[in-house]
């Protein structure tokens, strides 16, 4: 029902602000916590570092929201996998849509390249449409793939800091 959607859009906006705040927190904390490894990084490597921090926090949190909903869907979601909805599935899609709104702007501003911008745009398109609701259980399934993101991001940060062999 489209009349229920505006509160979700407001929630998306709040999560976009949260992701912006997480990036600012990373900018403030990283030079102090990881001074010997962070300070020698180039400005582009530092921008990438902060994007990866936000991405890792999103990925970790979203798995805890999406996985239970995929494994044990609510009654309405289980009854109609195409158009069914639940509060938790809607929350997962709202958080994902917010992250990808943030990511589109971050990838563009940080000059990450067109493949990253296109990935963020595709993610935004998919999870924004899942808010209608449409395919929310499938959306929760695909969000579980984010579980590998923190490890991938940690590896990239360690390579940038020259802490790998």
C-alpha positions as a Python dict, from the first residue, in 0.01 Angstrom:
ca = {
    (1, 'X'): (0, 0, 0),
    (2, 'X'): (161, 325, -111),
    (3, 'X'): (0, 510, 180),
    (4, 'X'): (224, 315, 417),
    (5, 'X'): (541, 395, 223),
    (6, 'X'): (615, 756, 334),
    (7, 'X'): (713, 655, 691),
    (8, 'X'): (960, 411, 537),
    (9, 'X'): (1103, 686, 320),
    (10, 'X'): (1153, 896, 633),
    (11, 'X'): (1332, 602, 789),
    (12, 'X'): (1554, 579, 480),
    (13, 'X'): (1646, 945, 527),
    (14, 'X'): (1737, 889, 891),
    (15, 'X'): (1961, 596, 801),
    (16, 'X'): (2131, 802, 527),
    (17, 'X'): (2216, 1055, 799),
    (18, 'X'): (2342, 773, 1021),
    (19, 'X'): (2577, 652, 745),
    (20, 'X'): (2703, 1009, 696),
    (21, 'X'): (2766, 1029, 1071),
    (22, 'X'): (2953, 698, 1069),
    (23, 'X'): (3183, 830, 797),
    (24, 'X'): (3251, 1147, 999),
    (25, 'X'): (3321, 931, 1306),
    (26, 'X'): (3566, 724, 1102),
    (27, 'X'): (3740, 1040, 983),
    (28, 'X'): (3777, 1155, 1345),
    (29, 'X'): (3872, 821, 1501),
    (30, 'X'): (4095, 649, 1243),
    (31, 'X'): (4391, 891, 1267),
    (32, 'X'): (4394, 850, 1645),
    (33, 'X'): (4332, 478, 1672),
    (34, 'X'): (4548, 363, 1380),
    (35, 'X'): (4793, 655, 1360),
    (36, 'X'): (5103, 461, 1250),
    (37, 'X'): (4922, 285, 967),
    (38, 'X'): (4658, 542, 871),
    (39, 'X'): (4861, 863, 846),
    (40, 'X'): (5097, 740, 567),
    (41, 'X'): (4798, 660, 343),
    (42, 'X'): (4737, 888, 45),
    (43, 'X'): (4422, 1106, 52),
    (44, 'X'): (4244, 868, -189),
    (45, 'X'): (4340, 568, 28),
    (46, 'X'): (4209, 751, 335),
    (47, 'X'): (3876, 823, 157),
    (48, 'X'): (3856, 457, 61),
    (49, 'X'): (3932, 357, 423),
    (50, 'X'): (3634, 555, 555),
    (51, 'X'): (3401, 417, 289),
    (52, 'X'): (3506, 66, 383),
    (53, 'X'): (3441, 134, 752),
    (54, 'X'): (3086, 247, 677),
    (55, 'X'): (3035, -45, 437),
    (56, 'X'): (3157, -296, 695),
    (57, 'X'): (2931, -158, 966),
    (58, 'X'): (2633, -167, 728),
    (59, 'X'): (2712, -522, 617),
    (60, 'X'): (2750, -650, 972),
    (61, 'X'): (2429, -490, 1092),
    (62, 'X'): (2215, -580, 791),
    (63, 'X'): (2292, -950, 818),
    (64, 'X'): (2153, -950, 1173),
    (65, 'X'): (1833, -788, 1048),
    (66, 'X'): (1785, -980, 720),
    (67, 'X'): (1895, -1334, 808),
    (68, 'X'): (1626, -1405, 1072),
    (69, 'X'): (1357, -1267, 839),
    (70, 'X'): (1474, -1488, 556),
    (71, 'X'): (1495, -1800, 774),
    (72, 'X'): (1177, -1737, 975),
    (73, 'X'): (957, -1501, 773),
    (74, 'X'): (651, -1338, 923),
    (75, 'X'): (312, -1481, 832),
    (76, 'X'): (231, -1223, 562),
    (77, 'X'): (574, -1260, 403),
    (78, 'X'): (558, -1640, 410),
    (79, 'X'): (205, -1640, 263),
    (80, 'X'): (298, -1423, -37),
    (81, 'X'): (668, -1420, -123),
    (82, 'X'): (619, -1181, -416),
    (83, 'X'): (417, -905, -249),
    (84, 'X'): (411, -1002, 119),
    (85, 'X'): (574, -782, 377),
    (86, 'X'): (680, -772, 739),
    (87, 'X'): (814, -503, 966),
    (88, 'X'): (1160, -661, 982),
    (89, 'X'): (1183, -715, 605),
    (90, 'X'): (1073, -355, 546),
    (91, 'X'): (1334, -237, 795),
    (92, 'X'): (1605, -441, 619),
    (93, 'X'): (1507, -296, 280),
    (94, 'X'): (1493, 58, 422),
    (95, 'X'): (1841, 24, 573),
    (96, 'X'): (1976, -122, 248),
    (97, 'X'): (1815, 152, 38),
    (98, 'X'): (1963, 414, 270),
    (99, 'X'): (2308, 262, 248),
    (100, 'X'): (2297, 261, -129),
    (101, 'X'): (2174, 623, -138),
    (102, 'X'): (2480, 709, 71),
    (103, 'X'): (2701, 483, -140),
    (104, 'X'): (2599, 642, -471),
    (105, 'X'): (2706, 982, -340),
    (106, 'X'): (3019, 848, -171),
    (107, 'X'): (3139, 653, -476),
    (108, 'X'): (3081, 955, -698),
    (109, 'X'): (3241, 1211, -465),
    (110, 'X'): (3536, 985, -379),
    (111, 'X'): (3598, 910, -749),
    (112, 'X'): (3570, 535, -689),
    (113, 'X'): (3490, 477, -1057),
    (114, 'X'): (3187, 394, -1265),
    (115, 'X'): (3169, 24, -1167),
    (116, 'X'): (3122, 122, -801),
    (117, 'X'): (2871, 395, -887),
    (118, 'X'): (2674, 151, -1104),
    (119, 'X'): (2681, -114, -830),
    (120, 'X'): (2550, 138, -576),
    (121, 'X'): (2284, 260, -821),
    (122, 'X'): (2167, -95, -891),
    (123, 'X'): (2150, -170, -518),
    (124, 'X'): (1950, 148, -460),
    (125, 'X'): (1709, 59, -741),
    (126, 'X'): (1653, -295, -611),
    (127, 'X'): (1605, -216, -242),
    (128, 'X'): (1401, 99, -308),
    (129, 'X'): (1158, -110, -514),
    (130, 'X'): (1149, -376, -243),
    (131, 'X'): (997, -112, -14),
    (132, 'X'): (676, -113, -224),
    (133, 'X'): (665, -410, -102),
    (134, 'X'): (800, -637, -370),
    (135, 'X'): (1017, -946, -326),
    (136, 'X'): (1113, -860, 32),
    (137, 'X'): (1201, -1217, 126),
    (138, 'X'): (1434, -1242, -174),
    (139, 'X'): (1581, -905, -76),
    (140, 'X'): (1656, -1043, 272),
    (141, 'X'): (1822, -1346, 114),
    (142, 'X'): (2049, -1132, -103),
    (143, 'X'): (2136, -903, 188),
    (144, 'X'): (2281, -1207, 366),
    (145, 'X'): (2558, -1210, 103),
    (146, 'X'): (2684, -893, 271),
    (147, 'X'): (2833, -1117, 542),
    (148, 'X'): (3156, -1141, 340),
    (149, 'X'): (3193, -763, 302),
    (150, 'X'): (3367, -684, 635),
    (151, 'X'): (3639, -940, 563),
    (152, 'X'): (3687, -812, 208),
    (153, 'X'): (3709, -455, 338),
    (154, 'X'): (3952, -551, 615),
    (155, 'X'): (4174, -719, 357),
    (156, 'X'): (4174, -405, 140),
    (157, 'X'): (4257, -187, 440),
    (158, 'X'): (4543, -417, 543),
    (159, 'X'): (4681, -411, 188),
    (160, 'X'): (4662, -30, 182),
    (161, 'X'): (4850, -18, 515),
    (162, 'X'): (5109, -262, 378),
    (163, 'X'): (5035, -514, 654),
    (164, 'X'): (5009, -819, 428),
    (165, 'X'): (5273, -1041, 278),
}
